[in-house]
Amino acid sequence: MLEDLRRRLRGLAKLVDAKAKRKIVYTDFEDEFGEISEAEIKDMPTGTDEHRFRQKARAYLLRHEDQPTVHKLRHNEQITEDDLAGLEEIFLAEAVASPEDLDEVRAMGGLGLFVRALCGLDRQAAQQAFEGFIVGKQLSAAQLDFITLIIDVVAKRGVLDVGDLYEVGSPFHDRAPGGPDDLFSPEEIDGLKIVFIGLLTTAKPTMLAA
């Protein structure tokens, strides 16, 4: 701030009448502030601005769905450490995220899950994820309706947990107040868990083979 002021004053100095004589004024101020002490500023946000970061990240992802790592996450393809490292570099270079933003994302589960949650999953990829669960079963209309709802939510959220199927107030609760136990056997619920774990796994990096 002081440097900016100095530059501005230097530009005005040429306008001063050098021939005019002016009385020199001396000042002598006494410090009345006392000793310096730290002050706590209350009600000020700390850390990153999560809402701002999410908005910038979402905008970038919508414009770059064909970016290789984003495409993998959208289509339930396994990502690697190199994929995420490259995406992190892009986020930093494009001012989508700060290093602090990325640190918080890693603490919350990683950039892969963060991106998947923001951009969701391709609908066809979501359907393919559940093909192994559906094939060979004679599902009732209610069961098929429930699975279709799961696919809809997975396409929107990117990932899902079995616990979400029991959540009161969720669309799942409307179709099965007692949770998936109302419609599926314990073995079938275990099968759903396997699908959900698979969706989670593809959004977390694996090391490339040497």
mmCIF file of N, CA and C in Angstrom, residues 29-87:
data_model
loop_
_atom_site.group_PDB
_atom_site.id
_atom_site.type_symbol
_atom_site.label_atom_id
_atom_site.label_comp_id
_atom_site.label_asym_id
_atom_site.label_seq_id
_atom_site.Cartn_x
_atom_site.Cartn_y
_atom_site.Cartn_z
ATOM 1 N N PHE A 29 5.516 13.246 17.320
ATOM 2 C CA PHE A 29 4.390 12.513 17.886
ATOM 3 C C PHE A 29 4.874 11.532 18.949
ATOM 4 N N GLU A 30 4.151 11.447 20.002
ATOM 5 C CA GLU A 30 4.481 10.497 21.057
ATOM 6 C C GLU A 30 3.577 9.274 20.929
ATOM 7 N N ASP A 31 4.189 8.093 20.998
ATOM 8 C CA ASP A 31 3.431 6.845 20.889
ATOM 9 C C ASP A 31 2.562 6.670 22.127
ATOM 10 N N GLU A 32 1.241 6.662 21.909
ATOM 11 C CA GLU A 32 0.315 6.515 23.033
ATOM 12 C C GLU A 32 -0.396 5.173 23.038
ATOM 13 N N PHE A 33 0.049 4.278 22.161
ATOM 14 C CA PHE A 33 -0.648 2.995 22.042
ATOM 15 C C PHE A 33 -0.190 1.974 23.076
ATOM 16 N N GLY A 34 0.949 2.200 23.690
ATOM 17 C CA GLY A 34 1.429 1.245 24.677
ATOM 18 C C GLY A 34 2.042 0.023 24.027
ATOM 19 N N GLU A 35 2.140 -1.061 24.802
ATOM 20 C CA GLU A 35 2.755 -2.279 24.303
ATOM 21 C C GLU A 35 1.856 -2.983 23.298
ATOM 22 N N ILE A 36 2.484 -3.644 22.323
ATOM 23 C CA ILE A 36 1.737 -4.388 21.311
ATOM 24 C C ILE A 36 1.268 -5.714 21.895
ATOM 25 N N SER A 37 0.036 -6.055 21.667
ATOM 26 C CA SER A 37 -0.500 -7.337 22.128
ATOM 27 C C SER A 37 -1.383 -7.922 21.046
ATOM 28 N N GLU A 38 -1.496 -9.259 21.039
ATOM 29 C CA GLU A 38 -2.332 -9.932 20.042
ATOM 30 C C GLU A 38 -3.800 -9.770 20.395
ATOM 31 N N ALA A 39 -4.601 -9.550 19.378
ATOM 32 C CA ALA A 39 -6.049 -9.407 19.579
ATOM 33 C C ALA A 39 -6.763 -10.493 18.807
ATOM 34 N N GLU A 40 -7.757 -11.097 19.390
ATOM 35 C CA GLU A 40 -8.541 -12.148 18.748
ATOM 36 C C GLU A 40 -9.728 -11.531 18.026
ATOM 37 N N ILE A 41 -9.820 -11.768 16.747
ATOM 38 C CA ILE A 41 -10.943 -11.257 15.955
ATOM 39 C C ILE A 41 -12.004 -12.346 15.895
ATOM 40 N N LYS A 42 -13.126 -12.080 16.494
ATOM 41 C CA LYS A 42 -14.180 -13.082 16.583
ATOM 42 C C LYS A 42 -15.089 -13.042 15.354
ATOM 43 N N ASP A 43 -15.761 -14.185 15.153
ATOM 44 C CA ASP A 43 -16.751 -14.308 14.083
ATOM 45 C C ASP A 43 -16.150 -14.105 12.697
ATOM 46 N N MET A 44 -14.861 -14.384 12.539
ATOM 47 C CA MET A 44 -14.234 -14.298 11.231
ATOM 48 C C MET A 44 -14.013 -15.713 10.719
ATOM 49 N N PRO A 45 -14.376 -16.004 9.475
ATOM 50 C CA PRO A 45 -14.205 -17.360 8.952
ATOM 51 C C PRO A 45 -12.749 -17.725 8.834
ATOM 52 N N THR A 46 -12.422 -18.984 9.131
ATOM 53 C CA THR A 46 -11.056 -19.470 9.016
ATOM 54 C C THR A 46 -11.005 -20.559 7.962
ATOM 55 N N GLY A 47 -9.781 -20.851 7.482
ATOM 56 C CA GLY A 47 -9.624 -21.894 6.479
ATOM 57 C C GLY A 47 -10.067 -21.407 5.108
ATOM 58 N N THR A 48 -10.491 -22.340 4.261
ATOM 59 C CA THR A 48 -10.864 -22.000 2.899
ATOM 60 C C THR A 48 -12.335 -21.646 2.816
ATOM 61 N N ASP A 49 -12.691 -20.939 1.740
ATOM 62 C CA ASP A 49 -14.079 -20.626 1.460
ATOM 63 C C ASP A 49 -14.639 -21.796 0.667
ATOM 64 N N GLU A 50 -15.229 -22.755 1.364
ATOM 65 C CA GLU A 50 -15.662 -24.008 0.722
ATOM 66 C C GLU A 50 -16.700 -23.763 -0.357
ATOM 67 N N HIS A 51 -17.662 -22.860 -0.082
ATOM 68 C CA HIS A 51 -18.718 -22.603 -1.067
ATOM 69 C C HIS A 51 -18.128 -22.033 -2.355
ATOM 70 N N ARG A 52 -17.208 -21.076 -2.209
ATOM 71 C CA ARG A 52 -16.563 -20.484 -3.380
ATOM 72 C C ARG A 52 -15.783 -21.540 -4.157
ATOM 73 N N PHE A 53 -15.044 -22.364 -3.446
ATOM 74 C CA PHE A 53 -14.255 -23.414 -4.091
ATOM 75 C C PHE A 53 -15.149 -24.388 -4.845
ATOM 76 N N ARG A 54 -16.230 -24.819 -4.210
ATOM 77 C CA ARG A 54 -17.131 -25.771 -4.864
ATOM 78 C C ARG A 54 -17.749 -25.169 -6.128
ATOM 79 N N GLN A 55 -18.106 -23.892 -6.079
ATOM 80 C CA GLN A 55 -18.684 -23.241 -7.243
ATOM 81 C C GLN A 55 -17.677 -23.188 -8.394
ATOM 82 N N LYS A 56 -16.439 -22.803 -8.090
ATOM 83 C CA LYS A 56 -15.415 -22.719 -9.127
ATOM 84 C C LYS A 56 -15.093 -24.094 -9.689
ATOM 85 N N ALA A 57 -15.030 -25.084 -8.809
ATOM 86 C CA ALA A 57 -14.728 -26.448 -9.257
ATOM 87 C C ALA A 57 -15.855 -26.988 -10.124
ATOM 88 N N ARG A 58 -17.101 -26.758 -9.710
ATOM 89 C CA ARG A 58 -18.241 -27.245 -10.492
ATOM 90 C C ARG A 58 -18.254 -26.600 -11.877
ATOM 91 N N ALA A 59 -18.006 -25.291 -11.931
ATOM 92 C CA ALA A 59 -17.993 -24.587 -13.210
ATOM 93 C C ALA A 59 -16.912 -25.152 -14.127
ATOM 94 N N TYR A 60 -15.730 -25.425 -13.564
ATOM 95 C CA TYR A 60 -14.644 -25.986 -14.369
ATOM 96 C C TYR A 60 -15.020 -27.370 -14.885
ATOM 97 N N LEU A 61 -15.575 -28.207 -14.022
ATOM 98 C CA LEU A 61 -15.907 -29.582 -14.408
ATOM 99 C C LEU A 61 -16.978 -29.620 -15.495
ATOM 100 N N LEU A 62 -17.931 -28.712 -15.433
ATOM 101 C CA LEU A 62 -18.977 -28.661 -16.458
ATOM 102 C C LEU A 62 -18.400 -28.283 -17.822
ATOM 103 N N ARG A 63 -17.338 -27.465 -17.790
ATOM 104 C CA ARG A 63 -16.726 -27.029 -19.055
ATOM 105 C C ARG A 63 -15.697 -28.032 -19.575
ATOM 106 N N HIS A 64 -15.243 -28.931 -18.718
ATOM 107 C CA HIS A 64 -14.158 -29.831 -19.104
ATOM 108 C C HIS A 64 -14.508 -31.293 -18.793
ATOM 109 N N GLU A 65 -15.692 -31.719 -19.166
ATOM 110 C CA GLU A 65 -16.089 -33.106 -18.923
ATOM 111 C C GLU A 65 -15.240 -34.094 -19.717
ATOM 112 N N ASP A 66 -14.586 -33.590 -20.782
ATOM 113 C CA ASP A 66 -13.752 -34.471 -21.600
ATOM 114 C C ASP A 66 -12.319 -34.565 -21.082
ATOM 115 N N GLN A 67 -11.994 -33.827 -20.017
ATOM 116 C CA GLN A 67 -10.667 -33.953 -19.416
ATOM 117 C C GLN A 67 -10.512 -35.401 -18.933
ATOM 118 N N PRO A 68 -9.395 -36.069 -19.242
ATOM 119 C CA PRO A 68 -9.276 -37.512 -19.000
ATOM 120 C C PRO A 68 -9.663 -37.975 -17.594
ATOM 121 N N THR A 69 -9.184 -37.310 -16.559
ATOM 122 C CA THR A 69 -9.492 -37.740 -15.197
ATOM 123 C C THR A 69 -10.958 -37.500 -14.875
ATOM 124 N N VAL A 70 -11.491 -36.374 -15.320
ATOM 125 C CA VAL A 70 -12.913 -36.078 -15.098
ATOM 126 C C VAL A 70 -13.768 -37.113 -15.830
ATOM 127 N N HIS A 71 -13.371 -37.471 -17.042
ATOM 128 C CA HIS A 71 -14.107 -38.476 -17.818
ATOM 129 C C HIS A 71 -14.094 -39.817 -17.089
ATOM 130 N N LYS A 72 -12.952 -40.186 -16.533
ATOM 131 C CA LYS A 72 -12.871 -41.447 -15.788
ATOM 132 C C LYS A 72 -13.822 -41.440 -14.594
ATOM 133 N N LEU A 73 -13.821 -40.338 -13.852
ATOM 134 C CA LEU A 73 -14.674 -40.255 -12.669
ATOM 135 C C LEU A 73 -16.147 -40.248 -13.045
ATOM 136 N N ARG A 74 -16.469 -39.633 -14.161
ATOM 137 C CA ARG A 74 -17.865 -39.582 -14.615
ATOM 138 C C ARG A 74 -18.338 -40.939 -15.115
ATOM 139 N N HIS A 75 -17.418 -41.765 -15.598
ATOM 140 C CA HIS A 75 -17.808 -43.040 -16.216
ATOM 141 C C HIS A 75 -17.378 -44.250 -15.384
ATOM 142 N N ASN A 76 -17.106 -44.014 -14.104
ATOM 143 C CA ASN A 76 -16.819 -45.099 -13.165
ATOM 144 C C ASN A 76 -15.617 -45.929 -13.587
ATOM 145 N N GLU A 77 -14.608 -45.256 -14.163
ATOM 146 C CA GLU A 77 -13.364 -45.923 -14.519
ATOM 147 C C GLU A 77 -12.337 -45.679 -13.417
ATOM 148 N N GLN A 78 -11.510 -46.669 -13.173
ATOM 149 C CA GLN A 78 -10.531 -46.570 -12.087
ATOM 150 C C GLN A 78 -9.525 -45.447 -12.340
ATOM 151 N N ILE A 79 -9.323 -44.592 -11.348
ATOM 152 C CA ILE A 79 -8.330 -43.530 -11.455
ATOM 153 C C ILE A 79 -7.055 -43.939 -10.733
ATOM 154 N N THR A 80 -5.973 -43.234 -11.043
ATOM 155 C CA THR A 80 -4.675 -43.520 -10.436
ATOM 156 C C THR A 80 -4.162 -42.278 -9.703
ATOM 157 N N GLU A 81 -3.060 -42.468 -8.995
ATOM 158 C CA GLU A 81 -2.404 -41.342 -8.320
ATOM 159 C C GLU A 81 -1.977 -40.291 -9.340
ATOM 160 N N ASP A 82 -1.480 -40.746 -10.493
ATOM 161 C CA ASP A 82 -1.046 -39.813 -11.535
ATOM 162 C C ASP A 82 -2.220 -39.006 -12.075
ATOM 163 N N ASP A 83 -3.380 -39.653 -12.204
ATOM 164 C CA ASP A 83 -4.577 -38.935 -12.667
ATOM 165 C C ASP A 83 -4.904 -37.773 -11.740
ATOM 166 N N LEU A 84 -4.921 -38.059 -10.439
ATOM 167 C CA LEU A 84 -5.277 -37.022 -9.468
ATOM 168 C C LEU A 84 -4.202 -35.947 -9.378
ATOM 169 N N ALA A 85 -2.933 -36.352 -9.467
ATOM 170 C CA ALA A 85 -1.850 -35.372 -9.419
ATOM 171 C C ALA A 85 -1.968 -34.400 -10.585
ATOM 172 N N GLY A 86 -2.302 -34.924 -11.758
ATOM 173 C CA GLY A 86 -2.476 -34.062 -12.927
ATOM 174 C C GLY A 86 -3.647 -33.119 -12.767
ATOM 175 N N LEU A 87 -4.745 -33.625 -12.199
ATOM 176 C CA LEU A 87 -5.921 -32.786 -12.001
ATOM 177 C C LEU A 87 -5.655 -31.711 -10.949
#
